[in-house]
PDB file of C-alpha atoms in Angstrom:
ATOM      1  CA  UNK A   1    -121.382 351.874 219.456  1.00 41.00           C
ATOM      2  CA  UNK A   2    -122.837 348.585 218.628  1.00 39.00           C
ATOM      3  CA  UNK A   3    -126.277 348.653 216.414  1.00 41.00           C
ATOM      4  CA  UNK A   4    -128.278 345.805 216.853  1.00 44.00           C
ATOM      5  CA  UNK A   5    -130.634 344.503 214.152  1.00 51.00           C
ATOM      6  CA  UNK A   6    -128.679 345.579 211.318  1.00 63.00           C
ATOM      7  CA  UNK A   7    -127.306 343.392 208.517  1.00 71.00           C
ATOM      8  CA  UNK A   8    -123.875 341.413 209.381  1.00 84.00           C
ATOM      9  CA  UNK A   9    -123.223 340.721 205.641  1.00 87.00           C
ATOM     10  CA  UNK A  10    -121.150 343.053 203.587  1.00 90.00           C
ATOM     11  CA  UNK A  11    -123.284 345.014 201.068  1.00 90.00           C
ATOM     12  CA  UNK A  12    -122.667 344.628 196.910  1.00 91.00           C
ATOM     13  CA  UNK A  13    -121.640 347.765 195.496  1.00 91.00           C
ATOM     14  CA  UNK A  14    -124.819 347.931 193.825  1.00 91.00           C
ATOM     15  CA  UNK A  15    -126.758 348.055 197.377  1.00 91.00           C
ATOM     16  CA  UNK A  16    -124.366 350.661 198.893  1.00 91.00           C
ATOM     17  CA  UNK A  17    -124.957 354.429 199.526  1.00 94.00           C
ATOM     18  CA  UNK A  18    -123.630 356.580 196.963  1.00 94.00           C
ATOM     19  CA  UNK A  19    -121.278 358.462 199.165  1.00 94.00           C
ATOM     20  CA  UNK A  20    -119.586 361.851 197.814  1.00 93.00           C
ATOM     21  CA  UNK A  21    -116.486 362.910 195.903  1.00 94.00           C
ATOM     22  CA  UNK A  22    -115.168 365.422 198.498  1.00 92.00           C
ATOM     23  CA  UNK A  23    -112.540 364.092 201.218  1.00 91.00           C
ATOM     24  CA  UNK A  24    -113.429 364.602 204.746  1.00 88.00           C
ATOM     25  CA  UNK A  25    -111.639 367.621 206.327  1.00 87.00           C
ATOM     26  CA  UNK A  26    -109.289 366.634 208.814  1.00 85.00           C
ATOM     27  CA  UNK A  27    -107.179 368.627 211.291  1.00 86.00           C
ATOM     28  CA  UNK A  28    -103.708 369.856 210.854  1.00 86.00           C
ATOM     29  CA  UNK A  29    -102.270 368.356 213.880  1.00 89.00           C
ATOM     30  CA  UNK A  30    -102.295 365.201 215.836  1.00 90.00           C
ATOM     31  CA  UNK A  31    -104.295 366.230 219.171  1.00 86.00           C
ATOM     32  CA  UNK A  32    -101.802 364.062 221.148  1.00 88.00           C
ATOM     33  CA  UNK A  33     -98.366 364.226 219.344  1.00 89.00           C
ATOM     34  CA  UNK A  34     -98.639 367.521 217.539  1.00 88.00           C
ATOM     35  CA  UNK A  35     -97.749 365.639 214.332  1.00 92.00           C
ATOM     36  CA  UNK A  36     -99.161 366.023 211.049  1.00 90.00           C
ATOM     37  CA  UNK A  37    -102.346 363.773 210.125  1.00 87.00           C
ATOM     38  CA  UNK A  38    -102.464 363.915 206.585  1.00 86.00           C
ATOM     39  CA  UNK A  39     -98.677 364.297 204.885  1.00 87.00           C
ATOM     40  CA  UNK A  40     -96.493 362.514 202.846  1.00 86.00           C
ATOM     41  CA  UNK A  41     -94.380 361.185 206.070  1.00 91.00           C
ATOM     42  CA  UNK A  42     -91.157 360.792 203.702  1.00 91.00           C
ATOM     43  CA  UNK A  43     -88.426 358.474 205.430  1.00 93.00           C
ATOM     44  CA  UNK A  44     -91.249 356.809 207.519  1.00 96.00           C
ATOM     45  CA  UNK A  45     -93.443 353.872 207.160  1.00 96.00           C
ATOM     46  CA  UNK A  46     -97.034 353.008 207.722  1.00 95.00           C
ATOM     47  CA  UNK A  47     -99.391 350.061 208.841  1.00 95.00           C
ATOM     48  CA  UNK A  48    -103.224 350.186 207.922  1.00 95.00           C
ATOM     49  CA  UNK A  49    -105.217 347.754 210.401  1.00 95.00           C
ATOM     50  CA  UNK A  50    -109.045 347.363 211.570  1.00 94.00           C
ATOM     51  CA  UNK A  51    -109.410 345.775 214.978  1.00 92.00           C
ATOM     52  CA  UNK A  52    -113.056 346.731 215.995  1.00 91.00           C
ATOM     53  CA  UNK A  53    -113.855 350.304 217.351  1.00 90.00           C
ATOM     54  CA  UNK A  54    -110.996 352.894 215.836  1.00 89.00           C
ATOM     55  CA  UNK A  55    -111.380 355.013 218.942  1.00 89.00           C
ATOM     56  CA  UNK A  56    -109.763 352.149 221.129  1.00 88.00           C
ATOM     57  CA  UNK A  57    -107.601 350.907 218.375  1.00 91.00           C
ATOM     58  CA  UNK A  58    -106.142 354.245 217.686  1.00 94.00           C
ATOM     59  CA  UNK A  59    -105.305 354.638 221.388  1.00 91.00           C
ATOM     60  CA  UNK A  60    -103.097 351.490 221.437  1.00 92.00           C
ATOM     61  CA  UNK A  61    -101.220 352.803 218.759  1.00 95.00           C
ATOM     62  CA  UNK A  62    -100.366 356.305 219.535  1.00 92.00           C
ATOM     63  CA  UNK A  63     -98.128 355.885 222.613  1.00 90.00           C
ATOM     64  CA  UNK A  64     -96.170 352.979 221.306  1.00 95.00           C
ATOM     65  CA  UNK A  65     -92.350 353.456 220.865  1.00 95.00           C
ATOM     66  CA  UNK A  66     -91.649 354.699 217.423  1.00 96.00           C
ATOM     67  CA  UNK A  67     -94.947 355.788 216.302  1.00 96.00           C
ATOM     68  CA  UNK A  68     -95.129 359.217 214.691  1.00 95.00           C
ATOM     69  CA  UNK A  69     -98.865 359.863 214.104  1.00 95.00           C
ATOM     70  CA  UNK A  70    -101.968 357.887 214.071  1.00 96.00           C
ATOM     71  CA  UNK A  71    -105.214 358.547 212.265  1.00 94.00           C
ATOM     72  CA  UNK A  72    -108.700 356.542 211.837  1.00 94.00           C
ATOM     73  CA  UNK A  73    -110.666 356.023 208.862  1.00 94.00           C
ATOM     74  CA  UNK A  74    -112.679 353.467 206.970  1.00 94.00           C
ATOM     75  CA  UNK A  75    -111.557 351.098 204.256  1.00 94.00           C
ATOM     76  CA  UNK A  76    -112.698 347.642 202.465  1.00 91.00           C
ATOM     77  CA  UNK A  77    -116.116 349.320 201.423  1.00 92.00           C
ATOM     78  CA  UNK A  78    -117.873 350.878 198.351  1.00 93.00           C
ATOM     79  CA  UNK A  79    -119.120 354.106 199.337  1.00 94.00           C
ATOM     80  CA  UNK A  80    -116.674 357.058 198.494  1.00 94.00           C
ATOM     81  CA  UNK A  81    -115.510 359.242 201.324  1.00 95.00           C
ATOM     82  CA  UNK A  82    -118.494 357.935 203.817  1.00 94.00           C
ATOM     83  CA  UNK A  83    -119.454 359.568 207.131  1.00 94.00           C
ATOM     84  CA  UNK A  84    -119.636 357.582 210.594  1.00 92.00           C
ATOM     85  CA  UNK A  85    -123.442 357.294 210.571  1.00 93.00           C
ATOM     86  CA  UNK A  86    -123.215 355.783 206.886  1.00 94.00           C
ATOM     87  CA  UNK A  87    -120.752 353.581 207.909  1.00 93.00           C
ATOM     88  CA  UNK A  88    -122.821 352.435 211.055  1.00 90.00           C
ATOM     89  CA  UNK A  89    -125.703 351.799 209.117  1.00 91.00           C
ATOM     90  CA  UNK A  90    -123.911 348.702 207.517  1.00 91.00           C
ATOM     91  CA  UNK A  91    -124.829 350.326 203.789  1.00 93.00           C
ATOM     92  CA  UNK A  92    -121.069 351.566 202.954  1.00 94.00           C
ATOM     93  CA  UNK A  93    -119.174 347.930 203.086  1.00 92.00           C
ATOM     94  CA  UNK A  94    -116.189 349.694 205.155  1.00 94.00           C
ATOM     95  CA  UNK A  95    -114.822 348.686 208.298  1.00 93.00           C
ATOM     96  CA  UNK A  96    -113.166 350.981 210.945  1.00 95.00           C
ATOM     97  CA  UNK A  97    -109.340 351.195 210.419  1.00 95.00           C
ATOM     98  CA  UNK A  98    -106.341 353.102 212.075  1.00 96.00           C
ATOM     99  CA  UNK A  99    -103.543 354.255 209.952  1.00 95.00           C
ATOM    100  CA  UNK A 100    -100.022 354.496 211.807  1.00 97.00           C
ATOM    101  CA  UNK A 101     -96.981 356.109 210.640  1.00 96.00           C
ATOM    102  CA  UNK A 102     -93.875 354.913 212.377  1.00 97.00           C
ATOM    103  CA  UNK A 103     -90.039 355.440 212.299  1.00 97.00           C
ATOM    104  CA  UNK A 104     -88.519 352.250 211.025  1.00 96.00           C
ATOM    105  CA  UNK A 105     -85.144 353.384 212.862  1.00 97.00           C
ATOM    106  CA  UNK A 106     -86.870 352.985 216.377  1.00 97.00           C
ATOM    107  CA  UNK A 107     -89.562 350.393 215.915  1.00 96.00           C
ATOM    108  CA  UNK A 108     -90.606 347.972 212.911  1.00 95.00           C
ATOM    109  CA  UNK A 109     -93.643 346.446 211.387  1.00 95.00           C
ATOM    110  CA  UNK A 110     -93.306 343.217 213.263  1.00 93.00           C
ATOM    111  CA  UNK A 111     -93.747 345.395 216.354  1.00 94.00           C
ATOM    112  CA  UNK A 112     -96.705 347.044 214.685  1.00 96.00           C
ATOM    113  CA  UNK A 113     -98.252 343.791 213.915  1.00 94.00           C
ATOM    114  CA  UNK A 114     -97.742 342.660 217.406  1.00 91.00           C
ATOM    115  CA  UNK A 115     -99.833 345.261 218.570  1.00 93.00           C
ATOM    116  CA  UNK A 116    -102.564 344.547 216.270  1.00 93.00           C
ATOM    117  CA  UNK A 117    -102.721 340.778 217.383  1.00 91.00           C
ATOM    118  CA  UNK A 118    -102.580 341.278 221.198  1.00 87.00           C
ATOM    119  CA  UNK A 119    -105.184 343.979 221.330  1.00 89.00           C
ATOM    120  CA  UNK A 120    -108.367 342.651 219.783  1.00 88.00           C
ATOM    121  CA  UNK A 121    -109.918 339.143 219.191  1.00 86.00           C
ATOM    122  CA  UNK A 122    -109.379 338.462 215.599  1.00 88.00           C
ATOM    123  CA  UNK A 123    -112.142 335.237 215.780  1.00 86.00           C
ATOM    124  CA  UNK A 124    -115.217 337.234 216.053  1.00 86.00           C
ATOM    125  CA  UNK A 125    -116.182 338.077 212.677  1.00 88.00           C
ATOM    126  CA  UNK A 126    -118.565 340.906 212.143  1.00 90.00           C
ATOM    127  CA  UNK A 127    -118.139 341.917 215.784  1.00 86.00           C
ATOM    128  CA  UNK A 128    -115.887 343.096 218.597  1.00 86.00           C
ATOM    129  CA  UNK A 129    -117.504 341.909 222.017  1.00 81.00           C
ATOM    130  CA  UNK A 130    -120.964 343.608 222.213  1.00 82.00           C
ATOM    131  CA  UNK A 131    -120.173 345.864 219.229  1.00 86.00           C
ATOM    132  CA  UNK A 132    -121.785 343.937 216.484  1.00 88.00           C
ATOM    133  CA  UNK A 133    -121.763 344.881 212.583  1.00 90.00           C
ATOM    134  CA  UNK A 134    -119.739 345.218 209.721  1.00 91.00           C
ATOM    135  CA  UNK A 135    -117.612 347.964 210.751  1.00 92.00           C
ATOM    136  CA  UNK A 136    -115.998 345.857 213.576  1.00 92.00           C
ATOM    137  CA  UNK A 137    -114.358 342.944 211.506  1.00 91.00           C
ATOM    138  CA  UNK A 138    -110.649 342.426 211.673  1.00 92.00           C
ATOM    139  CA  UNK A 139    -108.284 343.274 208.790  1.00 92.00           C
ATOM    140  CA  UNK A 140    -104.715 344.268 207.846  1.00 93.00           C
ATOM    141  CA  UNK A 141    -104.246 346.390 204.444  1.00 92.00           C
ATOM    142  CA  UNK A 142    -100.625 346.456 202.992  1.00 90.00           C
ATOM    143  CA  UNK A 143     -98.827 349.295 201.123  1.00 90.00           C
ATOM    144  CA  UNK A 144     -96.291 346.845 199.449  1.00 90.00           C
ATOM    145  CA  UNK A 145     -95.138 343.080 198.764  1.00 90.00           C
ATOM    146  CA  UNK A 146     -92.829 343.029 201.629  1.00 92.00           C
ATOM    147  CA  UNK A 147     -95.657 343.960 204.104  1.00 92.00           C
ATOM    148  CA  UNK A 148     -98.085 341.304 202.505  1.00 91.00           C
ATOM    149  CA  UNK A 149     -95.334 338.532 202.863  1.00 91.00           C
ATOM    150  CA  UNK A 150     -94.543 339.486 206.815  1.00 92.00           C
ATOM    151  CA  UNK A 151     -98.720 340.027 207.282  1.00 91.00           C
ATOM    152  CA  UNK A 152     -99.396 336.537 205.997  1.00 91.00           C
ATOM    153  CA  UNK A 153     -96.521 335.038 208.148  1.00 91.00           C
ATOM    154  CA  UNK A 154     -97.736 336.908 211.211  1.00 90.00           C
ATOM    155  CA  UNK A 155    -101.151 335.592 210.833  1.00 90.00           C
ATOM    156  CA  UNK A 156    -100.104 331.975 210.318  1.00 89.00           C
ATOM    157  CA  UNK A 157     -98.051 332.070 213.381  1.00 88.00           C
ATOM    158  CA  UNK A 158    -100.806 333.720 215.510  1.00 87.00           C
ATOM    159  CA  UNK A 159    -103.274 331.264 214.109  1.00 87.00           C
ATOM    160  CA  UNK A 160    -101.355 328.325 215.286  1.00 87.00           C
ATOM    161  CA  UNK A 161    -100.935 329.794 218.774  1.00 82.00           C
ATOM    162  CA  UNK A 162    -104.850 330.121 218.719  1.00 82.00           C
ATOM    163  CA  UNK A 163    -105.408 326.794 217.584  1.00 85.00           C
ATOM    164  CA  UNK A 164    -103.251 325.374 220.197  1.00 81.00           C
ATOM    165  CA  UNK A 165    -105.211 327.367 222.933  1.00 77.00           C
ATOM    166  CA  UNK A 166    -108.494 325.779 221.629  1.00 80.00           C
ATOM    167  CA  UNK A 167    -109.489 329.180 219.922  1.00 79.00           C
ATOM    168  CA  UNK A 168    -111.560 329.269 216.697  1.00 82.00           C
ATOM    169  CA  UNK A 169    -109.626 330.420 213.455  1.00 87.00           C
ATOM    170  CA  UNK A 170    -109.021 333.997 212.696  1.00 86.00           C
ATOM    171  CA  UNK A 171    -111.608 335.917 210.545  1.00 85.00           C
ATOM    172  CA  UNK A 172    -108.968 338.725 210.121  1.00 87.00           C
ATOM    173  CA  UNK A 173    -109.111 339.676 206.100  1.00 77.00           C
ATOM    174  CA  UNK A 174    -106.203 338.314 204.049  1.00 70.00           C
ATOM    175  CA  UNK A 175    -103.513 341.374 203.616  1.00 73.00           C
ATOM    176  CA  UNK A 176    -104.653 343.600 200.692  1.00 73.00           C
ATOM    177  CA  UNK A 177    -103.990 347.025 199.668  1.00 69.00           C
ATOM    178  CA  UNK A 178    -106.890 349.474 199.824  1.00 75.00           C
ATOM    179  CA  UNK A 179    -107.493 353.083 200.291  1.00 77.00           C
ATOM    180  CA  UNK A 180    -108.386 354.895 203.520  1.00 86.00           C
ATOM    181  CA  UNK A 181    -111.241 357.515 203.635  1.00 86.00           C
ATOM    182  CA  UNK A 182    -110.324 359.595 206.507  1.00 87.00           C
ATOM    183  CA  UNK A 183    -112.970 359.758 209.559  1.00 88.00           C
ATOM    184  CA  UNK A 184    -114.298 363.062 210.492  1.00 81.00           C
ATOM    185  CA  UNK A 185    -112.324 365.538 212.649  1.00 78.00           C
ATOM    186  CA  UNK A 186    -114.270 364.532 216.126  1.00 79.00           C
ATOM    187  CA  UNK A 187    -113.278 360.868 215.822  1.00 85.00           C
ATOM    188  CA  UNK A 188    -109.532 361.413 215.465  1.00 83.00           C
ATOM    189  CA  UNK A 189    -107.728 361.023 218.664  1.00 82.00           C
ATOM    190  CA  UNK A 190    -111.454 360.454 220.264  1.00 80.00           C
ATOM    191  CA  UNK A 191    -110.117 358.794 223.455  1.00 82.00           C
ATOM    192  CA  UNK A 192    -107.607 361.768 223.910  1.00 84.00           C
ATOM    193  CA  UNK A 193    -110.303 364.453 223.686  1.00 78.00           C
ATOM    194  CA  UNK A 194    -112.752 362.067 225.943  1.00 74.00           C
ATOM    195  CA  UNK A 195    -110.777 359.836 228.200  1.00 77.00           C
ATOM    196  CA  UNK A 196    -114.114 358.284 229.595  1.00 70.00           C
ATOM    197  CA  UNK A 197    -115.298 357.609 226.032  1.00 71.00           C
ATOM    198  CA  UNK A 198    -116.819 353.904 225.356  1.00 67.00           C
ATOM    199  CA  UNK A 199    -114.944 351.635 223.329  1.00 70.00           C
ATOM    200  CA  UNK A 200    -114.579 348.038 223.431  1.00 61.00           C
ATOM    201  CA  UNK A 201    -111.430 345.999 222.553  1.00 64.00           C
ATOM    202  CA  UNK A 202    -111.680 342.156 223.154  1.00 56.00           C
ATOM    203  CA  UNK A 203    -108.079 340.373 223.467  1.00 57.00           C
ATOM    204  CA  UNK A 204    -107.813 336.701 222.940  1.00 56.00           C
ATOM    205  CA  UNK A 205    -105.144 336.855 225.711  1.00 52.00           C
ATOM    206  CA  UNK A 206    -102.400 335.359 223.818  1.00 52.00           C
ATOM    207  CA  UNK A 207     -99.238 336.202 222.530  1.00 52.00           C
ATOM    208  CA  UNK A 208     -98.199 334.812 219.093  1.00 48.00           C
ATOM    209  CA  UNK A 209     -94.927 332.312 218.617  1.00 44.00           C
ATOM    210  CA  UNK A 210     -91.496 333.880 218.701  1.00 34.00           C
ATOM    211  CA  UNK A 211     -90.591 334.850 215.108  1.00 36.00           C
ATOM    212  CA  UNK A 212     -87.076 333.807 214.275  1.00 34.00           C
ATOM    213  CA  UNK A 213     -86.217 337.553 214.010  1.00 31.00           C
ATOM    214  CA  UNK A 214     -87.636 338.444 217.457  1.00 30.00           C
ATOM    215  CA  UNK A 215     -86.258 336.099 220.088  1.00 27.00           C
ATOM    216  CA  UNK A 216     -86.988 338.248 222.906  1.00 33.00           C
ATOM    217  CA  UNK A 217     -90.916 337.286 222.620  1.00 30.00           C
ATOM    218  CA  UNK A 218     -92.121 335.110 225.240  1.00 34.00           C
ATOM    219  CA  UNK A 219     -92.795 331.664 224.164  1.00 34.00           C
ATOM    220  CA  UNK A 220     -95.433 330.264 226.607  1.00 33.00           C
ATOM    221  CA  UNK A 221     -99.108 330.939 226.046  1.00 27.00           C
ATOM    222  CA  UNK A 222    -100.853 333.372 228.256  1.00 32.00           C
ATOM    223  CA  UNK A 223    -104.734 332.682 228.092  1.00 28.00           C
ATOM    224  CA  UNK A 224    -106.915 335.340 229.850  1.00 31.00           C
ATOM    225  CA  UNK A 225    -110.288 334.703 228.280  1.00 32.00           C
ATOM    226  CA  UNK A 226    -111.987 331.344 227.475  1.00 29.00           C
ATOM    227  CA  UNK A 227    -112.098 329.830 224.214  1.00 30.00           C
ATOM    228  CA  UNK A 228    -114.836 328.642 222.022  1.00 31.00           C
ATOM    229  CA  UNK A 229    -116.124 332.209 221.120  1.00 29.00           C
ATOM    230  CA  UNK A 230    -119.027 331.827 218.819  1.00 30.00           C
ATOM    231  CA  UNK A 231    -118.673 331.637 215.158  1.00 30.00           C
ATOM    232  CA  UNK A 232    -120.207 334.790 213.115  1.00 28.00           C
TER     233      UNK A 232
END
C-alpha cells in the first residue's frame, strides 16, 4: 500500500483536491459482527485512531472484548469525502483511521488506548514500516474533554517507556476532535473479506507503564524491535 516518490508533507487546503459533497455509501451491517456501521450507537462510547494501514488497525479492534462495531475512513485532511486513491495520492491531507464503538460496561477507553499503543510504532512519522505517505501517520482524535485528558496522559506515559528503551519520540498527533469520512464499502472489514490481504502494522514491542487505575498491567519492558528508528 506504500506509494513511493510522493510528498511526505501534508498539503495546504488550497493545494488539496476539491472532493465532493456526497457521503461515501457504506454497508448497513458489519461483515464480522453483524452490527450496524453508521448509527447513533446510544449507550455506547467510541474511539477514533490512526495507526497506519486501516485494514490491519480495524482487525486489531473488531475482536477485542467489549467492541460492538468498527469502521474505517479518513481524518485530519482538507478534502471532503475523499476516495481511497485520492487519499493515497497525498493530495487530501488525510490519514487512514478506524472508529471503534465499544460497550463501557464491558471495556474502557483505557483498554482501547492500550490496543492503539501496543499495535503500531508511533515513532515513524509519515509511515508504518514500508508503507510511506501522509495517510500512514499516527493520531488520536477525541470526542470530549475527558477523552482528551486520558489520551494525553496515555501518550505521556507511553513516551516515558519509549524513551527508557531508547526509542525516539512519538510522532502521534496530539488528541483533537475531527470528522471521519467513511471509506468505501470494499475497505470496511477488508481483512475479514480477504484474510490474506496485505497490511503492515509495526509494533515497538513495548507495553506502557501501569496507570494507577489499571494495576493488572505488566510493569516490565518488552522490547522486541530495535531502537533508533529513523526520523521522518
